[in-house]
């Protein structure tokens, strides 16, 4: 009689075990009968179904995928002895293989597993872990991809050109183009680090590193002793944000909406800070003029001390501004607006008059923005990745800025431009290019609170943080006896800042905007830029 016939005859007289609740009772009853004589023949025939699945009646989970059993061990159901078995069960998962036995809650003893199988499982786990980390990293880096990344090619070229001492014009152009995508990446990395931090720390990071590129450029110019370049770069950043960025936002937003609204609280807080900054920039030149007219001895040292005191006061105002923005009145600065009350500003009703009701559009845009924000939450990298990107980016910007500043004079001479024009108009474009585009895009979506906040917020950071910070830093960086950075600017620089602050404040006085106001601001920037172009 063959083995299979013998097994069938044994099984015919047995009833299913009532303790086994899962399917396949006949096979398990058969297994119990054959366990006393061994399973070597069945194993040799490849009948892997004879292997046990575990005592599911006691609440343990069935085993899955691949397992290897070898040697003689006690049968989990009948207490019988296995023969020489070397099977691979196809229903054991990785966790079962590494945690089989009493330690995993099973009632049967620990089995001996093939070392090759365990090594394979561990290798698979390591591979899966690496793949998950790679997938998470790629997902987190999605936000750093963009068309401007093509310009990253100029980062190593610019640094190499500076080291090799190529033509100053080539060095300037290469490093100028390379700094633009670096500024974009640095801004995104700062936001990611802030998102992975507490609300207060995140706000401070955005407030401090929002204009990091301008600070790095200014530090490079300060170390080179080019104090006029430092002043002109800071002045150019203020003028660019107040006139060009803000004006472009109002202009392009006005093409889509007849009239747009802004929260009055945002306008009042930012305009107050800018007015304070304007006063801080006006008083030092007037004070210096008074000293020169009085022919006071050592008037330069007195001006330096007065600028130091003025800078401390401006920084104090900035700290109070941050407390107001991040703590006491943080709700007024939250990005929850979709462009005011939506009382008829949209022109998407198709009648061409631009007077349609905007209530539904506002709600729909708010829902779309909420969905977009929820999707972007999954695309943010971890804190370590964001910090690593941030540190590497700062180092690259610092290296490029050194060569950029050193080649500025040669570039100006080659192109027939004054250093003042290059520092006021071209250098601020590096840090403001991304903010400019972002402000215009959100303005076209009728999110004017955010758009105006970008333009005015950057101006406030430069005026009452970056500028006084550079003055105080000069006392530490500049060698003793050498002239230090002061707020004693030229008359044209001072008047330009005052005009820009007055124009921006007057435009936003009623918390409503239109395309005409934006066009006027842009034209005013062109007028100021023309003045610096012809300035000797």
XYZ file of C-alpha atoms in Angstrom:
536
model
C 0.000 0.000 0.000
C 1.398 3.369 -0.906
C 1.997 6.130 1.569
C -0.923 8.210 0.359
C -3.346 5.254 0.624
C -2.094 4.538 4.131
C -2.666 8.133 5.130
C -6.170 8.104 3.670
C -7.070 4.933 5.555
C -5.828 6.424 8.802
C -7.760 9.626 8.241
C -11.043 7.898 7.460
C -11.411 6.687 11.049
C -10.535 10.036 12.664
C -12.885 12.896 13.369
C -11.740 16.487 13.053
C -10.182 18.018 16.117
C -12.755 20.368 17.674
C -9.956 22.605 18.956
C -8.955 23.624 15.462
C -11.245 26.376 14.237
C -9.715 27.240 10.910
C -10.197 25.482 7.589
C -8.144 22.508 6.466
C -9.070 20.256 9.462
C -8.752 17.098 7.415
C -5.147 17.897 6.539
C -4.328 18.705 10.135
C -5.964 15.474 11.355
C -3.931 13.642 8.774
C -0.815 15.413 10.015
C -1.475 14.321 13.589
C -1.764 10.687 12.493
C 1.407 10.770 10.455
C 3.472 12.673 13.012
C 4.182 9.489 14.967
C 5.852 7.872 11.979
C 7.536 11.021 10.632
C 7.036 13.296 7.675
C 10.173 12.549 5.785
C 8.372 11.004 2.852
C 5.848 13.813 2.623
C 8.607 16.357 2.846
C 10.502 14.657 0.123
C 7.401 14.723 -2.038
C 7.152 18.501 -1.576
C 3.814 18.458 0.277
C 4.357 21.691 2.231
C 0.713 21.701 3.311
C 1.589 19.267 6.076
C 3.393 21.996 8.014
C 1.401 23.489 10.922
C -0.119 26.931 10.827
C -0.208 27.567 14.562
C -2.896 27.129 17.215
C -5.323 29.773 16.024
C -7.909 28.679 18.581
C -5.711 30.295 21.260
C -5.713 33.660 19.535
C -2.352 33.599 17.837
C -2.162 34.763 14.256
C -1.587 32.358 11.383
C 1.935 32.380 10.067
C 2.723 33.598 6.597
C 5.374 33.593 3.900
C 8.670 31.661 4.117
C 9.987 29.616 7.041
C 12.472 26.781 7.273
C 12.069 24.030 9.882
C 14.819 21.505 10.431
C 15.701 18.746 12.843
C 13.381 16.976 15.272
C 10.999 19.126 17.302
C 7.746 18.701 19.124
C 4.538 18.909 17.147
C 2.525 21.967 18.261
C -0.790 20.067 18.224
C -0.192 16.479 19.293
C 3.130 16.595 21.073
C 4.550 14.145 18.551
C 8.005 14.387 17.067
C 8.765 15.716 13.628
C 11.004 13.694 11.457
C 13.769 15.256 9.477
C 11.917 18.137 7.927
C 13.378 20.918 5.831
C 10.359 22.750 4.473
C 9.722 26.329 3.473
C 6.237 27.401 4.331
C 4.826 30.066 2.062
C 2.658 31.807 4.673
C 5.133 33.151 7.215
C 5.915 36.879 7.335
C 9.188 38.484 8.370
C 8.024 39.210 11.888
C 7.042 35.572 12.505
C 10.420 34.327 11.351
C 12.309 36.561 13.763
C 9.926 36.244 16.696
C 8.641 32.664 16.563
C 8.163 30.766 19.804
C 7.066 31.514 23.343
C 8.586 35.023 23.270
C 6.138 35.955 20.508
C 3.134 34.581 22.378
C 2.955 31.202 20.601
C 2.228 28.083 22.619
C 4.669 25.930 20.695
C 8.425 25.871 21.285
C 10.903 27.951 19.274
C 11.761 26.319 15.995
C 15.181 26.052 14.421
C 15.387 28.128 11.262
C 17.765 27.979 8.420
C 20.435 30.683 8.834
C 20.208 31.452 5.146
C 16.516 32.274 5.499
C 17.129 34.565 8.473
C 19.902 36.373 6.623
C 17.615 36.805 3.635
C 14.857 38.249 5.813
C 17.216 40.648 7.554
C 18.642 41.765 4.218
C 15.119 42.322 2.913
C 14.285 44.420 5.961
C 17.388 46.548 5.534
C 16.643 46.995 1.836
C 13.039 48.006 2.552
C 14.211 50.472 5.196
C 16.659 52.056 2.768
C 13.999 52.269 0.078
C 11.584 53.933 2.499
C 14.221 56.484 3.496
C 15.003 57.198 -0.151
C 11.327 57.576 -0.963
C 10.812 59.939 1.979
C 13.858 61.987 0.995
C 12.737 62.264 -2.625
C 9.267 63.274 -1.480
C 10.678 65.889 0.861
C 12.915 67.345 -1.842
C 10.006 67.863 -4.236
C 9.592 71.410 -2.933
C 13.153 72.282 -3.913
C 12.638 71.482 -7.570
C 12.008 74.333 -9.961
C 13.041 75.900 -13.249
C 15.591 78.137 -11.523
C 17.607 75.090 -10.504
C 19.099 75.124 -13.983
C 21.129 78.124 -12.817
C 22.795 75.978 -10.142
C 25.285 75.095 -12.848
C 26.756 78.578 -12.401
C 27.532 78.021 -8.708
C 30.646 75.868 -9.239
C 31.504 77.804 -12.392
C 31.356 81.102 -10.531
C 33.466 79.849 -7.631
C 36.007 78.329 -10.007
C 36.106 81.538 -12.055
C 36.811 83.521 -8.895
C 39.553 81.164 -7.746
C 41.138 81.132 -11.199
C 40.868 84.950 -11.373
C 39.030 85.123 -14.659
C 37.758 88.360 -16.139
C 35.882 90.295 -13.393
C 32.802 90.663 -15.590
C 32.632 86.890 -16.128
C 33.174 86.214 -12.422
C 30.411 88.660 -11.479
C 27.889 87.288 -13.987
C 28.513 83.647 -13.081
C 28.232 84.245 -9.338
C 25.254 86.552 -9.804
C 23.342 83.872 -11.706
C 24.405 81.175 -9.257
C 23.161 83.103 -6.223
C 19.594 83.355 -7.561
C 18.665 79.643 -7.184
C 20.667 79.466 -3.948
C 18.471 82.224 -2.538
C 15.382 80.269 -3.577
C 16.592 77.071 -1.929
C 17.651 78.920 1.217
C 14.210 80.464 1.557
C 12.520 77.071 1.187
C 14.926 75.419 3.643
C 14.242 78.149 6.189
C 10.508 77.539 5.874
C 10.981 73.778 6.284
C 13.102 74.231 9.399
C 10.504 76.631 10.771
C 7.699 74.153 10.035
C 9.549 71.464 12.000
C 10.029 73.817 14.962
C 7.699 75.472 17.421
C 5.547 78.360 16.274
C 7.681 80.983 18.026
C 11.001 79.581 16.815
C 9.596 79.210 13.321
C 8.486 82.827 13.293
C 11.892 83.990 14.488
C 13.642 81.926 11.825
C 11.493 83.350 9.058
C 11.964 86.855 10.436
C 15.735 86.473 10.786
C 16.652 84.466 7.683
C 14.019 85.962 5.415
C 16.679 88.239 3.949
C 19.699 86.055 4.624
C 21.138 86.593 1.142
C 21.227 90.364 1.597
C 22.915 89.889 4.958
C 25.542 87.563 3.499
C 26.247 89.970 0.644
C 26.524 92.855 3.091
C 28.899 90.920 5.340
C 31.093 90.090 2.349
C 31.202 93.759 1.345
C 31.881 94.781 4.948
C 34.840 92.396 5.208
C 36.205 93.880 1.989
C 35.939 97.390 3.412
C 33.352 98.497 0.826
C 31.040 100.410 3.166
C 29.242 102.241 0.343
C 28.347 98.911 -1.263
C 26.846 97.760 2.046
C 24.697 100.886 2.354
C 23.600 100.824 -1.274
C 22.691 97.125 -1.131
C 20.500 97.657 1.935
C 18.911 100.786 0.461
C 18.261 98.973 -2.812
C 16.532 96.096 -1.000
C 14.193 98.497 0.788
C 13.363 100.387 -2.405
C 12.875 97.195 -4.405
C 10.419 95.708 -1.907
C 8.443 98.886 -1.250
C 8.139 100.088 -4.833
C 8.851 97.291 -7.321
C 7.573 94.187 -5.495
C 4.574 95.883 -3.895
C 3.760 97.810 -7.062
C 3.927 94.727 -9.280
C 1.645 92.839 -6.893
C -0.981 95.574 -6.971
C -0.641 95.965 -10.732
C -1.054 92.308 -11.710
C -3.628 91.676 -9.016
C -5.616 94.613 -10.359
C -5.729 93.009 -13.794
C -7.817 90.171 -12.320
C -9.805 92.051 -9.670
C -11.287 95.507 -9.904
C -10.513 96.276 -6.269
C -8.687 94.262 -3.624
C -8.799 94.496 0.152
C -6.189 94.114 2.877
C -6.582 93.705 6.615
C -6.048 97.157 8.179
C -4.089 95.656 11.087
C -1.383 94.373 8.749
C -1.064 97.727 7.002
C -0.927 99.711 10.239
C 1.723 97.546 11.913
C 4.048 97.434 8.905
C 3.663 101.097 8.006
C 4.379 102.102 11.608
C 7.592 100.074 11.577
C 8.600 101.548 8.207
C 7.923 105.094 9.386
C 10.140 104.460 12.400
C 12.847 103.153 10.076
C 12.566 106.238 7.866
C 13.094 108.466 10.888
C 16.062 106.332 11.903
C 17.585 106.830 8.447
C 16.894 110.584 8.317
C 18.288 111.657 11.690
C 21.906 110.406 11.308
C 22.527 112.322 8.032
C 20.958 115.462 9.503
C 23.048 115.075 12.633
C 26.186 114.611 10.538
C 25.326 117.692 8.485
C 24.964 119.714 11.684
C 28.368 118.581 12.928
C 30.049 119.443 9.642
C 28.521 122.896 9.595
C 29.641 123.470 13.173
C 33.141 122.241 12.282
C 33.273 119.990 15.322
C 36.521 118.110 15.844
C 36.378 114.346 15.438
C 32.904 114.598 13.998
C 33.308 111.206 12.273
C 33.763 109.432 15.604
C 30.687 111.195 16.963
C 28.639 110.154 13.930
C 29.748 106.546 14.417
C 28.610 106.617 18.043
C 25.286 108.231 17.144
C 24.711 105.593 14.450
C 25.485 102.914 17.020
C 22.821 104.284 19.385
C 20.329 104.657 16.533
C 20.931 101.052 15.494
C 20.303 99.778 19.019
C 17.000 101.658 19.102
C 15.956 100.335 15.690
C 16.751 96.774 16.764
C 14.649 97.326 19.882
C 11.770 98.409 17.668
C 12.245 95.247 15.627
C 12.067 93.064 18.739
C 8.841 94.798 19.775
C 7.520 94.319 16.254
C 8.213 90.582 16.482
C 6.478 90.334 19.852
C 3.489 92.116 18.364
C 3.476 89.907 15.270
C 4.221 86.527 16.866
C 2.635 86.829 20.295
C 0.170 89.519 21.269
C -1.471 90.011 17.851
C -0.436 86.863 15.994
C -3.999 86.234 14.780
C -3.860 89.392 12.672
C -0.862 88.058 10.744
C -2.096 84.515 10.118
C -2.365 83.573 6.442
C -6.107 82.917 6.548
C -7.367 85.580 4.206
C -8.288 85.055 0.599
C -8.425 88.690 -0.322
C -10.758 90.518 1.983
C -14.491 90.120 2.322
C -15.053 89.262 -1.332
C -17.685 91.964 -1.767
C -17.666 92.154 -5.495
C -14.098 92.372 -6.648
C -13.913 89.407 -8.978
C -14.348 89.646 -12.684
C -14.806 85.939 -13.297
C -18.589 86.173 -13.829
C -18.108 86.604 -17.563
C -19.998 89.906 -17.926
C -16.857 91.946 -18.389
C -17.693 94.631 -15.815
C -15.668 93.124 -12.982
C -18.441 93.735 -10.448
C -19.540 90.163 -9.793
C -20.128 88.743 -6.348
C -16.934 87.272 -4.903
C -18.348 85.411 -1.892
C -18.439 81.998 -3.533
C -15.054 82.544 -5.130
C -13.525 83.352 -1.754
C -14.903 80.209 -0.125
C -13.814 78.053 -3.053
C -10.305 79.506 -3.036
C -10.064 78.969 0.713
C -11.034 75.306 0.314
C -8.568 74.838 -2.529
C -5.802 76.439 -0.484
C -6.595 74.208 2.506
C -6.384 71.130 0.294
C -3.127 72.356 -1.209
C -1.645 72.983 2.240
C -2.679 69.496 3.347
C -0.956 67.944 0.335
C 2.182 69.984 0.913
C 2.432 68.698 4.477
C 3.532 65.322 3.101
C 6.197 66.911 0.895
C 8.173 68.526 3.701
C 11.557 67.013 4.552
C 12.665 66.160 8.060
C 14.409 68.667 10.303
C 17.825 67.093 9.717
C 17.452 67.226 5.943
C 16.217 70.834 5.992
C 19.027 71.919 8.328
C 21.625 70.189 6.170
C 20.331 71.911 3.047
C 20.244 75.222 4.877
C 23.856 74.991 6.119
C 25.232 73.870 2.752
C 23.310 76.617 0.967
C 24.596 79.320 3.328
C 28.184 78.191 2.748
C 27.723 78.277 -1.029
C 26.091 81.717 -0.898
C 28.937 83.003 1.272
C 31.553 81.709 -1.172
C 29.742 83.134 -4.196
C 29.158 86.463 -2.438
C 32.869 86.910 -1.767
C 33.723 86.638 -5.448
C 30.654 88.658 -6.401
C 31.692 91.619 -4.254
C 35.349 91.399 -5.249
C 34.458 91.516 -8.947
C 31.828 94.257 -8.621
C 34.213 97.111 -9.367
C 35.654 95.400 -12.445
C 32.178 94.522 -13.712
C 30.975 98.111 -13.273
C 33.978 99.457 -15.152
C 33.565 96.921 -17.983
C 29.843 97.674 -18.417
C 30.112 101.426 -17.904
C 27.817 101.357 -14.860
C 28.327 103.051 -11.530
C 28.910 100.888 -8.465
C 25.942 102.582 -6.822
C 23.599 101.464 -9.600
C 24.889 97.882 -9.506
C 24.567 97.728 -5.704
C 21.132 99.382 -5.558
C 19.438 97.751 -8.560
C 21.222 94.504 -9.459
C 22.391 93.032 -6.148
C 18.982 93.242 -4.403
C 17.502 91.329 -7.328
C 19.314 88.201 -6.103
C 17.361 88.037 -2.872
C 14.137 89.647 -4.055
C 13.562 87.703 -7.273
C 11.743 84.816 -5.609
C 9.773 87.086 -3.276
C 8.815 89.210 -6.254
C 7.364 86.256 -8.135
C 5.630 84.848 -5.043
C 4.005 88.170 -4.166
C 2.689 88.615 -7.709
C 1.308 85.065 -7.903
C -0.621 85.278 -4.631
C -1.907 88.741 -5.580
C -3.337 87.289 -8.785
C -5.150 84.769 -6.554
C -6.647 87.655 -4.540
C -4.662 86.798 -1.417
C -3.579 90.363 -0.811
C -2.854 89.978 2.895
C -0.085 87.528 2.068
C 1.148 89.483 -0.945
C 1.404 92.781 0.912
C 2.874 90.977 3.903
C 5.699 89.636 1.730
C 6.606 93.060 0.349
C 6.232 95.087 3.535
C 7.630 92.365 5.785
C 10.852 92.145 3.783
C 11.200 95.922 3.825
C 10.747 96.000 7.593
C 13.365 93.285 8.082
C 15.930 95.171 6.014
C 15.131 98.586 7.493
C 15.000 97.873 11.225
C 16.949 94.613 11.458
C 19.524 94.081 8.698
C 20.683 97.713 8.475
C 21.224 98.319 12.216
C 22.644 94.806 12.593
C 25.323 95.566 10.002
C 26.191 98.794 11.836
C 26.708 96.910 15.095
C 28.603 94.133 13.310
C 31.037 96.649 11.858
C 32.193 97.456 15.378
C 33.303 93.825 15.683
C 34.579 93.140 12.169
C 36.253 96.400 11.152
C 39.781 96.750 12.563
C 40.418 99.379 15.207
C 41.083 102.790 13.705
C 39.366 101.990 10.408
C 36.088 103.755 9.545
C 32.994 101.905 10.687
C 29.654 101.553 8.976
C 27.207 104.322 9.839
C 23.693 105.358 8.899
C 25.077 108.585 7.462
C 23.837 108.063 3.920
C 23.888 110.429 1.006
C 21.068 112.897 0.591
C 19.699 111.106 -2.461
C 19.684 107.739 -0.649
C 17.870 109.188 2.346
C 15.279 111.026 0.284
C 14.647 107.919 -1.821
C 13.851 105.865 1.284
C 11.542 108.538 2.679
C 9.725 108.837 -0.659
C 9.304 105.060 -0.902
C 7.897 104.803 2.634
C 5.510 107.700 2.042
C 4.311 106.287 -1.281
C 3.700 102.818 0.142
C 1.917 104.146 3.235
C -0.249 106.507 1.198
C -1.162 103.742 -1.263
C -2.285 101.358 1.488
C -3.905 103.978 3.727
C -7.483 102.793 3.075
C -6.612 99.057 2.969
C -7.857 98.817 -0.631
C -5.795 98.645 -3.807
C -6.199 98.760 -7.579
C -3.994 98.421 -10.628
C -3.377 102.183 -10.990
C -1.735 102.410 -7.582
C 0.528 99.511 -8.490
C 1.520 101.102 -11.783
C 2.466 104.352 -10.029
C 4.690 102.496 -7.544
C 6.498 100.650 -10.341
C 7.079 103.901 -12.241
C 8.411 105.525 -9.079
C 10.924 102.706 -8.766
C 12.026 103.288 -12.353
C 12.519 106.975 -11.530
C 14.652 106.193 -8.481
C 16.670 103.606 -10.435
C 17.321 106.195 -13.152
C 18.661 108.544 -10.490
C 21.155 105.937 -9.298
C 22.079 105.176 -12.908
C 23.147 108.769 -13.519
C 24.610 109.192 -10.051
C 28.404 109.585 -10.334
